[in-house]
Each structure stands twice: as C-alpha cells, then as structure tokens.
Amino acid sequence: MTATTLSPVQHGKPAPTRSQPRPFGLVRHSLALARRSLIKTVRTPEQLLDVTLQPIIFVVLFVFLLGGAIAGDTHQYLQFLLPAILVQTVVFASVATGVSLNTDLKKGVFDRFRSLPIGRSAPLIGSVLGDLIRYVVATLSLTVCGLVLGFELVNGIVPALAAVVMTIGFAFCLSWAFVLLGMVLREPGAVQGVAFLTMFPLTFGTGMMAPVDTLPGWLQSWVQVNPVAHAMEAARGLMIGGPVASHVVWVAAWGLGLLAVFAPLAVRAYRRRT
C-alpha cells in the first residue's frame, strides 16, 4: 500500500495563496474615491451654499451693523474681522464631513464599496480628502468678498496664503472629530446638531468680533485655551500684522493632538460599522 499525502485543504487549512504586494494601493484607492466625492460636490453645487453665501452674509452683516459701534469705522473693522471669519467659515465647513459620511452609511454606499477590491479604509479617507474642496471654496469666496469690500492684505500675498494653509490644515485635523460623530450617531440630523453645539463655543468664544481684553475674565480664560481663537489670531497676524509664532505653535499642537486622537478612533468606528 502506498501512503496518501493530504493537502492542507484536506487538513482543514486553506492552501496558501500568493498576492502581489501593493504598498501604494490604499493611497491610490483613497485618491480615486476623493475624486468621486469631488465630482459629487460639483454636480450638486447647492451643497456649497454654506461655504459661499453664508460667510459673505456674516461679513456684510457684522461689518455694517457692528463696525461703527465697535471700531468706529467699517473699513478698520473689516480688517479686524475678515481673518477671523475666514477661520470660522473653514472650521464650520469641517462639520459637513461627518454629516455626509453618516448619510452615505444610511444609504448603504459603504456596503457597496466593500464588494470592491480596494483598501478597507479607502472610502473613509477618500471622503475626508474630497471635502477639502469645501475649504478651498470657502476661502476663495470669502477672500473675493473681502477684497470687493476693501480688505487690504497688509503683509502681502505669501503670508496670506500661509494663513489659508494653516487654517485648512487645522480644519482637516478637526474634521476627524466630526467623522467620529458620523460613525457613532445614527442620524445625520443628530450629527449636525451635536457638531454645531460644539462649534458655537469654539468659534464665537473667541476674539472674532471684539478684542479679547474687552471680554469678561471668565471668557478671556476660555479664549486663552481655545484652539480656534489661536487660529484666528495667527491668521490676523499673518494677514494684517501682529503676533504669529506663539499662536501657530498652539494651532499646530492642537491640530496634531486632534488628529492623533480622533483619526484612529474614527477609523476603528468605521470598521466596526461597515
């Protein structure tokens, strides 16, 4: 009799398979899905109303309603207000990332992505990257509005671009907190509600509309540790002059901390839910 050799499958173990390594597969897939998100935004431009018309309305109302009372001159107040409104607008735009992801989850979009030969986290990363277009549109619309009203880039174009890059980078880091909300809450309305409850003290508890030294003491204490307040002051310093370095350090430290904490939690929640 001859001995029969059992294959690994007969022992209950699947035969090993060889696959070609794809070290850049996740990056390539994420960028492809970011393009999908961008196309979706372009085809439904009404999604951009909150980053186009809304900030313009804020600027016009605040400048012409409060400028005379606070600064005594609307042009001077425009110089003071616009960099802060720029930060507020871009930071508010990060909320839409979590709402959009939650909506796609409810529609089963991510379930369809699981059937594709792509990285597991690619749809999530692609959606977050695709929403960067919202930050760019917000920046462009607000800058054009400010220039039409008479805003002056006192320090020149390069520092102003640095302020924009800093603001977008911080908003990207903050957006992961809203991505996490989008993964753990059940309804898009709930995501938006909780996010806006968080955003109002972050954006209005600042020196956005009035100098910090005119605020009550307890509010000044909050402003000193509020990362959005530091982002606003850094943007002012870069665009119209003033302290920059210490505020940028605060923004960078907060941004990296938010990214380190919320990005892994968001990816973990995404994997659990999909």
PDB file of C-alpha atoms in Angstrom:
ATOM      1  CA  MET A   1       0.000   0.000   0.000  1.00  0.00           C
ATOM      2  CA  THR A   2       1.155   3.499  -0.695  1.00  0.00           C
ATOM      3  CA  ALA A   3       0.717   6.323   1.772  1.00  0.00           C
ATOM      4  CA  THR A   4      -1.612   9.123   0.790  1.00  0.00           C
ATOM      5  CA  THR A   5      -0.408  12.649   1.472  1.00  0.00           C
ATOM      6  CA  LEU A   6      -3.173  15.001   2.474  1.00  0.00           C
ATOM      7  CA  SER A   7      -3.109  18.564   1.180  1.00  0.00           C
ATOM      8  CA  PRO A   8      -3.504  21.489   3.572  1.00  0.00           C
ATOM      9  CA  VAL A   9      -7.089  21.868   2.408  1.00  0.00           C
ATOM     10  CA  GLN A  10      -7.851  18.264   3.447  1.00  0.00           C
ATOM     11  CA  HIS A  11      -6.467  19.017   6.907  1.00  0.00           C
ATOM     12  CA  GLY A  12      -8.919  21.892   7.165  1.00  0.00           C
ATOM     13  CA  LYS A  13      -6.306  24.527   6.271  1.00  0.00           C
ATOM     14  CA  PRO A  14      -6.629  26.586   3.099  1.00  0.00           C
ATOM     15  CA  ALA A  15      -3.799  26.381   0.656  1.00  0.00           C
ATOM     16  CA  PRO A  16      -1.569  29.425   0.802  1.00  0.00           C
ATOM     17  CA  THR A  17      -2.060  31.914  -1.985  1.00  0.00           C
ATOM     18  CA  ARG A  18       0.342  34.447  -3.314  1.00  0.00           C
ATOM     19  CA  SER A  19      -0.703  38.009  -3.913  1.00  0.00           C
ATOM     20  CA  GLN A  20       1.201  40.818  -5.447  1.00  0.00           C
ATOM     21  CA  PRO A  21       2.216  43.428  -2.868  1.00  0.00           C
ATOM     22  CA  ARG A  22       0.563  46.790  -3.366  1.00  0.00           C
ATOM     23  CA  PRO A  23       2.245  49.233  -0.993  1.00  0.00           C
ATOM     24  CA  PHE A  24       0.540  52.257  -2.527  1.00  0.00           C
ATOM     25  CA  GLY A  25      -2.852  50.639  -3.098  1.00  0.00           C
ATOM     26  CA  LEU A  26      -4.588  52.375  -0.189  1.00  0.00           C
ATOM     27  CA  VAL A  27      -3.276  55.777  -1.290  1.00  0.00           C
ATOM     28  CA  ARG A  28      -4.345  55.211  -4.892  1.00  0.00           C
ATOM     29  CA  HIS A  29      -7.797  53.952  -3.909  1.00  0.00           C
ATOM     30  CA  SER A  30      -8.307  56.817  -1.445  1.00  0.00           C
ATOM     31  CA  LEU A  31      -7.421  59.404  -4.081  1.00  0.00           C
ATOM     32  CA  ALA A  32      -9.789  57.776  -6.576  1.00  0.00           C
ATOM     33  CA  LEU A  33     -12.635  57.947  -4.066  1.00  0.00           C
ATOM     34  CA  ALA A  34     -11.683  61.515  -3.186  1.00  0.00           C
ATOM     35  CA  ARG A  35     -12.218  62.298  -6.863  1.00  0.00           C
ATOM     36  CA  ARG A  36     -15.654  60.658  -6.621  1.00  0.00           C
ATOM     37  CA  SER A  37     -16.506  62.884  -3.666  1.00  0.00           C
ATOM     38  CA  LEU A  38     -15.325  65.928  -5.597  1.00  0.00           C
ATOM     39  CA  ILE A  39     -17.473  65.036  -8.622  1.00  0.00           C
ATOM     40  CA  LYS A  40     -20.490  64.531  -6.348  1.00  0.00           C
ATOM     41  CA  THR A  41     -19.983  68.011  -4.884  1.00  0.00           C
ATOM     42  CA  VAL A  42     -19.580  69.636  -8.312  1.00  0.00           C
ATOM     43  CA  ARG A  43     -22.787  68.009  -9.576  1.00  0.00           C
ATOM     44  CA  THR A  44     -24.765  69.269  -6.557  1.00  0.00           C
ATOM     45  CA  PRO A  45     -23.427  72.804  -6.088  1.00  0.00           C
ATOM     46  CA  GLU A  46     -26.186  73.672  -3.638  1.00  0.00           C
ATOM     47  CA  GLN A  47     -24.111  71.772  -1.074  1.00  0.00           C
ATOM     48  CA  LEU A  48     -21.668  74.680  -1.184  1.00  0.00           C
ATOM     49  CA  LEU A  49     -24.122  77.376  -0.091  1.00  0.00           C
ATOM     50  CA  ASP A  50     -22.868  77.217   3.490  1.00  0.00           C
ATOM     51  CA  VAL A  51     -19.309  77.986   2.365  1.00  0.00           C
ATOM     52  CA  THR A  52     -20.178  80.599  -0.265  1.00  0.00           C
ATOM     53  CA  LEU A  53     -23.210  82.730   0.609  1.00  0.00           C
ATOM     54  CA  GLN A  54     -23.242  82.201   4.381  1.00  0.00           C
ATOM     55  CA  PRO A  55     -19.778  83.669   5.129  1.00  0.00           C
ATOM     56  CA  ILE A  56     -20.457  86.608   2.805  1.00  0.00           C
ATOM     57  CA  ILE A  57     -23.681  87.349   4.707  1.00  0.00           C
ATOM     58  CA  PHE A  58     -21.784  87.140   8.007  1.00  0.00           C
ATOM     59  CA  VAL A  59     -19.141  89.606   6.813  1.00  0.00           C
ATOM     60  CA  VAL A  60     -21.618  92.132   5.424  1.00  0.00           C
ATOM     61  CA  LEU A  61     -23.873  92.000   8.496  1.00  0.00           C
ATOM     62  CA  PHE A  62     -21.099  92.186  11.079  1.00  0.00           C
ATOM     63  CA  VAL A  63     -19.126  94.905   9.295  1.00  0.00           C
ATOM     64  CA  PHE A  64     -22.029  97.250   8.631  1.00  0.00           C
ATOM     65  CA  LEU A  65     -24.053  96.517  11.783  1.00  0.00           C
ATOM     66  CA  LEU A  66     -21.239  96.344  14.346  1.00  0.00           C
ATOM     67  CA  GLY A  67     -18.290  98.060  12.679  1.00  0.00           C
ATOM     68  CA  GLY A  68     -19.255 101.585  13.638  1.00  0.00           C
ATOM     69  CA  ALA A  69     -20.098 100.678  17.231  1.00  0.00           C
ATOM     70  CA  ILE A  70     -17.031  98.503  17.923  1.00  0.00           C
ATOM     71  CA  ALA A  71     -14.260 100.028  15.830  1.00  0.00           C
ATOM     72  CA  GLY A  72     -15.751 103.381  14.885  1.00  0.00           C
ATOM     73  CA  ASP A  73     -15.018 102.706  11.220  1.00  0.00           C
ATOM     74  CA  THR A  74     -16.292  99.952   8.951  1.00  0.00           C
ATOM     75  CA  HIS A  75     -13.039  99.621   6.990  1.00  0.00           C
ATOM     76  CA  GLN A  76     -10.983  99.236  10.156  1.00  0.00           C
ATOM     77  CA  TYR A  77     -13.440  96.664  11.463  1.00  0.00           C
ATOM     78  CA  LEU A  78     -13.309  94.764   8.151  1.00  0.00           C
ATOM     79  CA  GLN A  79      -9.538  94.475   8.571  1.00  0.00           C
ATOM     80  CA  PHE A  80     -10.043  93.112  12.077  1.00  0.00           C
ATOM     81  CA  LEU A  81     -12.952  90.787  11.277  1.00  0.00           C
ATOM     82  CA  LEU A  82     -12.177  89.118   7.949  1.00  0.00           C
ATOM     83  CA  PRO A  83      -9.242  86.858   9.016  1.00  0.00           C
ATOM     84  CA  ALA A  84     -11.317  85.574  11.937  1.00  0.00           C
ATOM     85  CA  ILE A  85     -14.386  84.967   9.755  1.00  0.00           C
ATOM     86  CA  LEU A  86     -12.128  83.060   7.362  1.00  0.00           C
ATOM     87  CA  VAL A  87     -11.118  80.684  10.163  1.00  0.00           C
ATOM     88  CA  GLN A  88     -14.703  80.380  11.390  1.00  0.00           C
ATOM     89  CA  THR A  89     -16.024  79.531   7.922  1.00  0.00           C
ATOM     90  CA  VAL A  90     -13.426  76.853   7.170  1.00  0.00           C
ATOM     91  CA  VAL A  91     -13.811  75.289  10.622  1.00  0.00           C
ATOM     92  CA  PHE A  92     -17.597  75.220  10.253  1.00  0.00           C
ATOM     93  CA  ALA A  93     -17.163  73.548   6.845  1.00  0.00           C
ATOM     94  CA  SER A  94     -15.484  70.574   8.545  1.00  0.00           C
ATOM     95  CA  VAL A  95     -18.818  69.643  10.161  1.00  0.00           C
ATOM     96  CA  ALA A  96     -20.240  68.637   6.769  1.00  0.00           C
ATOM     97  CA  THR A  97     -17.746  65.773   6.516  1.00  0.00           C
ATOM     98  CA  GLY A  98     -19.334  63.873   9.385  1.00  0.00           C
ATOM     99  CA  VAL A  99     -22.860  64.594   8.174  1.00  0.00           C
ATOM    100  CA  SER A 100     -22.053  63.414   4.649  1.00  0.00           C
ATOM    101  CA  LEU A 101     -20.431  60.199   5.872  1.00  0.00           C
ATOM    102  CA  ASN A 102     -23.397  59.395   8.099  1.00  0.00           C
ATOM    103  CA  THR A 103     -25.743  59.946   5.158  1.00  0.00           C
ATOM    104  CA  ASP A 104     -23.718  57.586   2.962  1.00  0.00           C
ATOM    105  CA  LEU A 105     -23.773  54.961   5.710  1.00  0.00           C
ATOM    106  CA  LYS A 106     -27.567  55.102   5.927  1.00  0.00           C
ATOM    107  CA  LYS A 107     -27.869  54.802   2.148  1.00  0.00           C
ATOM    108  CA  GLY A 108     -25.642  51.721   2.071  1.00  0.00           C
ATOM    109  CA  VAL A 109     -22.918  53.344  -0.030  1.00  0.00           C
ATOM    110  CA  PHE A 110     -20.125  51.889   2.077  1.00  0.00           C
ATOM    111  CA  ASP A 111     -21.679  48.415   1.886  1.00  0.00           C
ATOM    112  CA  ARG A 112     -21.285  48.601  -1.903  1.00  0.00           C
ATOM    113  CA  PHE A 113     -17.663  49.688  -1.532  1.00  0.00           C
ATOM    114  CA  ARG A 114     -16.921  46.531   0.493  1.00  0.00           C
ATOM    115  CA  SER A 115     -17.579  44.424  -2.592  1.00  0.00           C
ATOM    116  CA  LEU A 116     -14.762  46.196  -4.446  1.00  0.00           C
ATOM    117  CA  PRO A 117     -11.100  45.106  -4.345  1.00  0.00           C
ATOM    118  CA  ILE A 118      -9.993  48.246  -2.521  1.00  0.00           C
ATOM    119  CA  GLY A 119      -8.460  49.068   0.834  1.00  0.00           C
ATOM    120  CA  ARG A 120     -10.930  48.790   3.703  1.00  0.00           C
ATOM    121  CA  SER A 121     -10.356  52.363   4.866  1.00  0.00           C
ATOM    122  CA  ALA A 122     -10.111  53.899   1.377  1.00  0.00           C
ATOM    123  CA  PRO A 123     -13.769  55.078   1.207  1.00  0.00           C
ATOM    124  CA  LEU A 124     -13.434  56.842   4.552  1.00  0.00           C
ATOM    125  CA  ILE A 125     -10.112  58.529   3.745  1.00  0.00           C
ATOM    126  CA  GLY A 126     -11.316  59.424   0.249  1.00  0.00           C
ATOM    127  CA  SER A 127     -14.421  61.142   1.586  1.00  0.00           C
ATOM    128  CA  VAL A 128     -12.415  63.189   4.083  1.00  0.00           C
ATOM    129  CA  LEU A 129      -9.902  64.232   1.408  1.00  0.00           C
ATOM    130  CA  GLY A 130     -12.656  65.046  -1.070  1.00  0.00           C
ATOM    131  CA  ASP A 131     -14.229  67.500   1.358  1.00  0.00           C
ATOM    132  CA  LEU A 132     -11.072  69.621   1.246  1.00  0.00           C
ATOM    133  CA  ILE A 133     -12.663  71.292  -1.787  1.00  0.00           C
ATOM    134  CA  ARG A 134     -15.179  72.861   0.600  1.00  0.00           C
ATOM    135  CA  TYR A 135     -12.372  74.580   2.477  1.00  0.00           C
ATOM    136  CA  VAL A 136     -10.874  75.919  -0.747  1.00  0.00           C
ATOM    137  CA  VAL A 137     -14.229  77.226  -1.987  1.00  0.00           C
ATOM    138  CA  ALA A 138     -14.909  78.886   1.377  1.00  0.00           C
ATOM    139  CA  THR A 139     -11.530  80.595   1.297  1.00  0.00           C
ATOM    140  CA  LEU A 140     -11.924  81.845  -2.263  1.00  0.00           C
ATOM    141  CA  SER A 141     -15.471  83.174  -1.829  1.00  0.00           C
ATOM    142  CA  LEU A 142     -14.646  84.972   1.415  1.00  0.00           C
ATOM    143  CA  THR A 143     -11.405  86.448   0.080  1.00  0.00           C
ATOM    144  CA  VAL A 144     -13.112  87.789  -3.033  1.00  0.00           C
ATOM    145  CA  CYS A 145     -15.886  89.293  -0.899  1.00  0.00           C
ATOM    146  CA  GLY A 146     -13.346  90.936   1.410  1.00  0.00           C
ATOM    147  CA  LEU A 147     -11.347  92.414  -1.458  1.00  0.00           C
ATOM    148  CA  VAL A 148     -14.514  93.830  -3.033  1.00  0.00           C
ATOM    149  CA  LEU A 149     -15.408  95.485   0.285  1.00  0.00           C
ATOM    150  CA  GLY A 150     -11.929  96.975   0.570  1.00  0.00           C
ATOM    151  CA  PHE A 151      -9.924  94.499   2.649  1.00  0.00           C
ATOM    152  CA  GLU A 152      -6.169  95.024   2.363  1.00  0.00           C
ATOM    153  CA  LEU A 153      -3.542  92.278   2.580  1.00  0.00           C
ATOM    154  CA  VAL A 154      -1.158  94.368   4.648  1.00  0.00           C
ATOM    155  CA  ASN A 155       1.588  91.717   4.809  1.00  0.00           C
ATOM    156  CA  GLY A 156       1.260  90.617   1.189  1.00  0.00           C
ATOM    157  CA  ILE A 157       0.065  87.513  -0.599  1.00  0.00           C
ATOM    158  CA  VAL A 158       2.561  84.942   0.716  1.00  0.00           C
ATOM    159  CA  PRO A 159       1.709  85.399   4.436  1.00  0.00           C
ATOM    160  CA  ALA A 160      -1.987  85.391   3.495  1.00  0.00           C
ATOM    161  CA  LEU A 161      -1.537  82.056   1.713  1.00  0.00           C
ATOM    162  CA  ALA A 162       0.279  80.756   4.801  1.00  0.00           C
ATOM    163  CA  ALA A 163      -2.751  81.759   6.883  1.00  0.00           C
ATOM    164  CA  VAL A 164      -5.039  79.864   4.493  1.00  0.00           C
ATOM    165  CA  VAL A 165      -2.853  76.736   4.569  1.00  0.00           C
ATOM    166  CA  MET A 166      -2.711  76.831   8.369  1.00  0.00           C
ATOM    167  CA  THR A 167      -6.490  77.214   8.601  1.00  0.00           C
ATOM    168  CA  ILE A 168      -7.219  74.388   6.170  1.00  0.00           C
ATOM    169  CA  GLY A 169      -4.728  72.114   7.928  1.00  0.00           C
ATOM    170  CA  PHE A 170      -6.328  72.749  11.308  1.00  0.00           C
ATOM    171  CA  ALA A 171      -9.845  72.239   9.913  1.00  0.00           C
ATOM    172  CA  PHE A 172      -8.744  68.938   8.360  1.00  0.00           C
ATOM    173  CA  CYS A 173      -7.470  67.726  11.742  1.00  0.00           C
ATOM    174  CA  LEU A 174     -10.658  68.882  13.477  1.00  0.00           C
ATOM    175  CA  SER A 175     -12.845  67.197  10.853  1.00  0.00           C
ATOM    176  CA  TRP A 176     -11.844  63.774  12.212  1.00  0.00           C
ATOM    177  CA  ALA A 177     -13.792  64.538  15.380  1.00  0.00           C
ATOM    178  CA  PHE A 178     -16.903  65.016  13.261  1.00  0.00           C
ATOM    179  CA  VAL A 179     -16.060  61.901  11.260  1.00  0.00           C
ATOM    180  CA  LEU A 180     -16.173  60.003  14.548  1.00  0.00           C
ATOM    181  CA  LEU A 181     -19.568  61.539  15.314  1.00  0.00           C
ATOM    182  CA  GLY A 182     -20.745  60.480  11.870  1.00  0.00           C
ATOM    183  CA  MET A 183     -19.708  56.901  12.606  1.00  0.00           C
ATOM    184  CA  VAL A 184     -21.266  56.550  16.077  1.00  0.00           C
ATOM    185  CA  LEU A 185     -24.500  58.546  15.777  1.00  0.00           C
ATOM    186  CA  ARG A 186     -27.473  57.115  13.928  1.00  0.00           C
ATOM    187  CA  GLU A 187     -28.947  60.095  12.098  1.00  0.00           C
ATOM    188  CA  PRO A 188     -27.379  62.900  10.004  1.00  0.00           C
ATOM    189  CA  GLY A 189     -29.503  65.423  11.899  1.00  0.00           C
ATOM    190  CA  ALA A 190     -28.045  64.200  15.191  1.00  0.00           C
ATOM    191  CA  VAL A 191     -24.509  64.578  13.832  1.00  0.00           C
ATOM    192  CA  GLN A 192     -25.219  68.120  12.714  1.00  0.00           C
ATOM    193  CA  GLY A 193     -26.910  69.048  15.987  1.00  0.00           C
ATOM    194  CA  VAL A 194     -24.117  67.768  18.233  1.00  0.00           C
ATOM    195  CA  ALA A 195     -21.448  69.255  15.965  1.00  0.00           C
ATOM    196  CA  PHE A 196     -22.994  72.726  15.995  1.00  0.00           C
ATOM    197  CA  LEU A 197     -23.371  72.620  19.786  1.00  0.00           C
ATOM    198  CA  THR A 198     -19.618  72.078  19.868  1.00  0.00           C
ATOM    199  CA  MET A 199     -18.762  74.633  17.193  1.00  0.00           C
ATOM    200  CA  PHE A 200     -20.546  77.655  18.642  1.00  0.00           C
ATOM    201  CA  PRO A 201     -18.399  77.981  21.803  1.00  0.00           C
ATOM    202  CA  LEU A 202     -15.306  77.195  19.732  1.00  0.00           C
ATOM    203  CA  THR A 203     -15.927  79.878  17.099  1.00  0.00           C
ATOM    204  CA  PHE A 204     -17.823  82.582  18.994  1.00  0.00           C
ATOM    205  CA  GLY A 205     -15.935  82.132  22.286  1.00  0.00           C
ATOM    206  CA  THR A 206     -13.014  83.974  20.698  1.00  0.00           C
ATOM    207  CA  GLY A 207     -11.844  87.453  19.868  1.00  0.00           C
ATOM    208  CA  MET A 208     -13.552  87.199  16.496  1.00  0.00           C
ATOM    209  CA  MET A 209     -15.891  90.198  16.821  1.00  0.00           C
ATOM    210  CA  ALA A 210     -14.276  92.181  19.640  1.00  0.00           C
ATOM    211  CA  PRO A 211     -10.786  92.496  21.162  1.00  0.00           C
ATOM    212  CA  VAL A 212     -10.094  89.874  23.819  1.00  0.00           C
ATOM    213  CA  ASP A 213      -9.290  92.451  26.511  1.00  0.00           C
ATOM    214  CA  THR A 214     -12.875  93.748  26.316  1.00  0.00           C
ATOM    215  CA  LEU A 215     -14.312  90.350  27.285  1.00  0.00           C
ATOM    216  CA  PRO A 216     -15.177  89.315  30.853  1.00  0.00           C
ATOM    217  CA  GLY A 217     -12.462  87.470  32.772  1.00  0.00           C
ATOM    218  CA  TRP A 218     -14.038  84.028  32.627  1.00  0.00           C
ATOM    219  CA  LEU A 219     -14.429  84.303  28.855  1.00  0.00           C
ATOM    220  CA  GLN A 220     -10.845  85.521  28.468  1.00  0.00           C
ATOM    221  CA  SER A 221      -9.712  82.352  30.279  1.00  0.00           C
ATOM    222  CA  TRP A 222     -11.575  80.228  27.743  1.00  0.00           C
ATOM    223  CA  VAL A 223     -10.131  82.203  24.832  1.00  0.00           C
ATOM    224  CA  GLN A 224      -6.587  81.546  26.092  1.00  0.00           C
ATOM    225  CA  VAL A 225      -7.005  77.770  25.665  1.00  0.00           C
ATOM    226  CA  ASN A 226      -9.395  77.765  22.680  1.00  0.00           C
ATOM    227  CA  PRO A 227      -7.519  76.462  19.592  1.00  0.00           C
ATOM    228  CA  VAL A 228      -9.880  78.271  17.210  1.00  0.00           C
ATOM    229  CA  ALA A 229      -9.132  81.568  18.968  1.00  0.00           C
ATOM    230  CA  HIS A 230      -5.408  80.978  18.438  1.00  0.00           C
ATOM    231  CA  ALA A 231      -6.039  80.128  14.772  1.00  0.00           C
ATOM    232  CA  MET A 232      -7.898  83.424  14.360  1.00  0.00           C
ATOM    233  CA  GLU A 233      -5.127  85.432  15.979  1.00  0.00           C
ATOM    234  CA  ALA A 234      -2.495  83.667  13.876  1.00  0.00           C
ATOM    235  CA  ALA A 235      -4.472  84.436  10.709  1.00  0.00           C
ATOM    236  CA  ARG A 236      -4.746  88.086  11.744  1.00  0.00           C
ATOM    237  CA  GLY A 237      -1.033  88.270  12.403  1.00  0.00           C
ATOM    238  CA  LEU A 238      -0.196  86.777   9.026  1.00  0.00           C
ATOM    239  CA  MET A 239      -2.669  88.856   7.024  1.00  0.00           C
ATOM    240  CA  ILE A 240      -2.660  92.279   8.702  1.00  0.00           C
ATOM    241  CA  GLY A 241       0.234  92.135  11.182  1.00  0.00           C
ATOM    242  CA  GLY A 242       0.634  91.116  14.808  1.00  0.00           C
ATOM    243  CA  PRO A 243       1.927  88.179  16.904  1.00  0.00           C
ATOM    244  CA  VAL A 244       2.134  84.944  14.940  1.00  0.00           C
ATOM    245  CA  ALA A 245       4.645  82.382  16.271  1.00  0.00           C
ATOM    246  CA  SER A 246       3.048  81.532  19.625  1.00  0.00           C
ATOM    247  CA  HIS A 247      -0.420  81.221  18.098  1.00  0.00           C
ATOM    248  CA  VAL A 248       0.847  78.976  15.291  1.00  0.00           C
ATOM    249  CA  VAL A 249       2.501  76.708  17.877  1.00  0.00           C
ATOM    250  CA  TRP A 250      -0.817  76.418  19.721  1.00  0.00           C
ATOM    251  CA  VAL A 251      -2.675  75.629  16.495  1.00  0.00           C
ATOM    252  CA  ALA A 252      -0.110  73.019  15.419  1.00  0.00           C
ATOM    253  CA  ALA A 253      -0.117  71.324  18.828  1.00  0.00           C
ATOM    254  CA  TRP A 254      -3.925  71.192  18.968  1.00  0.00           C
ATOM    255  CA  GLY A 255      -4.194  70.039  15.348  1.00  0.00           C
ATOM    256  CA  LEU A 256      -1.724  67.177  15.792  1.00  0.00           C
ATOM    257  CA  GLY A 257      -3.404  66.196  19.061  1.00  0.00           C
ATOM    258  CA  LEU A 258      -6.864  66.126  17.457  1.00  0.00           C
ATOM    259  CA  LEU A 259      -5.547  64.086  14.542  1.00  0.00           C
ATOM    260  CA  ALA A 260      -3.722  61.612  16.801  1.00  0.00           C
ATOM    261  CA  VAL A 261      -6.785  61.058  18.992  1.00  0.00           C
ATOM    262  CA  PHE A 262      -9.770  61.205  16.660  1.00  0.00           C
ATOM    263  CA  ALA A 263      -8.425  59.743  13.391  1.00  0.00           C
ATOM    264  CA  PRO A 264      -7.686  56.265  14.869  1.00  0.00           C
ATOM    265  CA  LEU A 265     -10.986  56.298  16.780  1.00  0.00           C
ATOM    266  CA  ALA A 266     -12.885  57.281  13.638  1.00  0.00           C
ATOM    267  CA  VAL A 267     -11.229  54.551  11.553  1.00  0.00           C
ATOM    268  CA  ARG A 268     -11.965  51.991  14.272  1.00  0.00           C
ATOM    269  CA  ALA A 269     -15.622  53.061  14.480  1.00  0.00           C
ATOM    270  CA  TYR A 270     -15.851  52.951  10.678  1.00  0.00           C
ATOM    271  CA  ARG A 271     -14.513  49.389  10.575  1.00  0.00           C
ATOM    272  CA  ARG A 272     -16.984  48.301  13.216  1.00  0.00           C
ATOM    273  CA  ARG A 273     -19.934  49.850  11.443  1.00  0.00           C
ATOM    274  CA  THR A 274     -19.038  48.647   7.955  1.00  0.00           C
TER     275      THR A 274
END
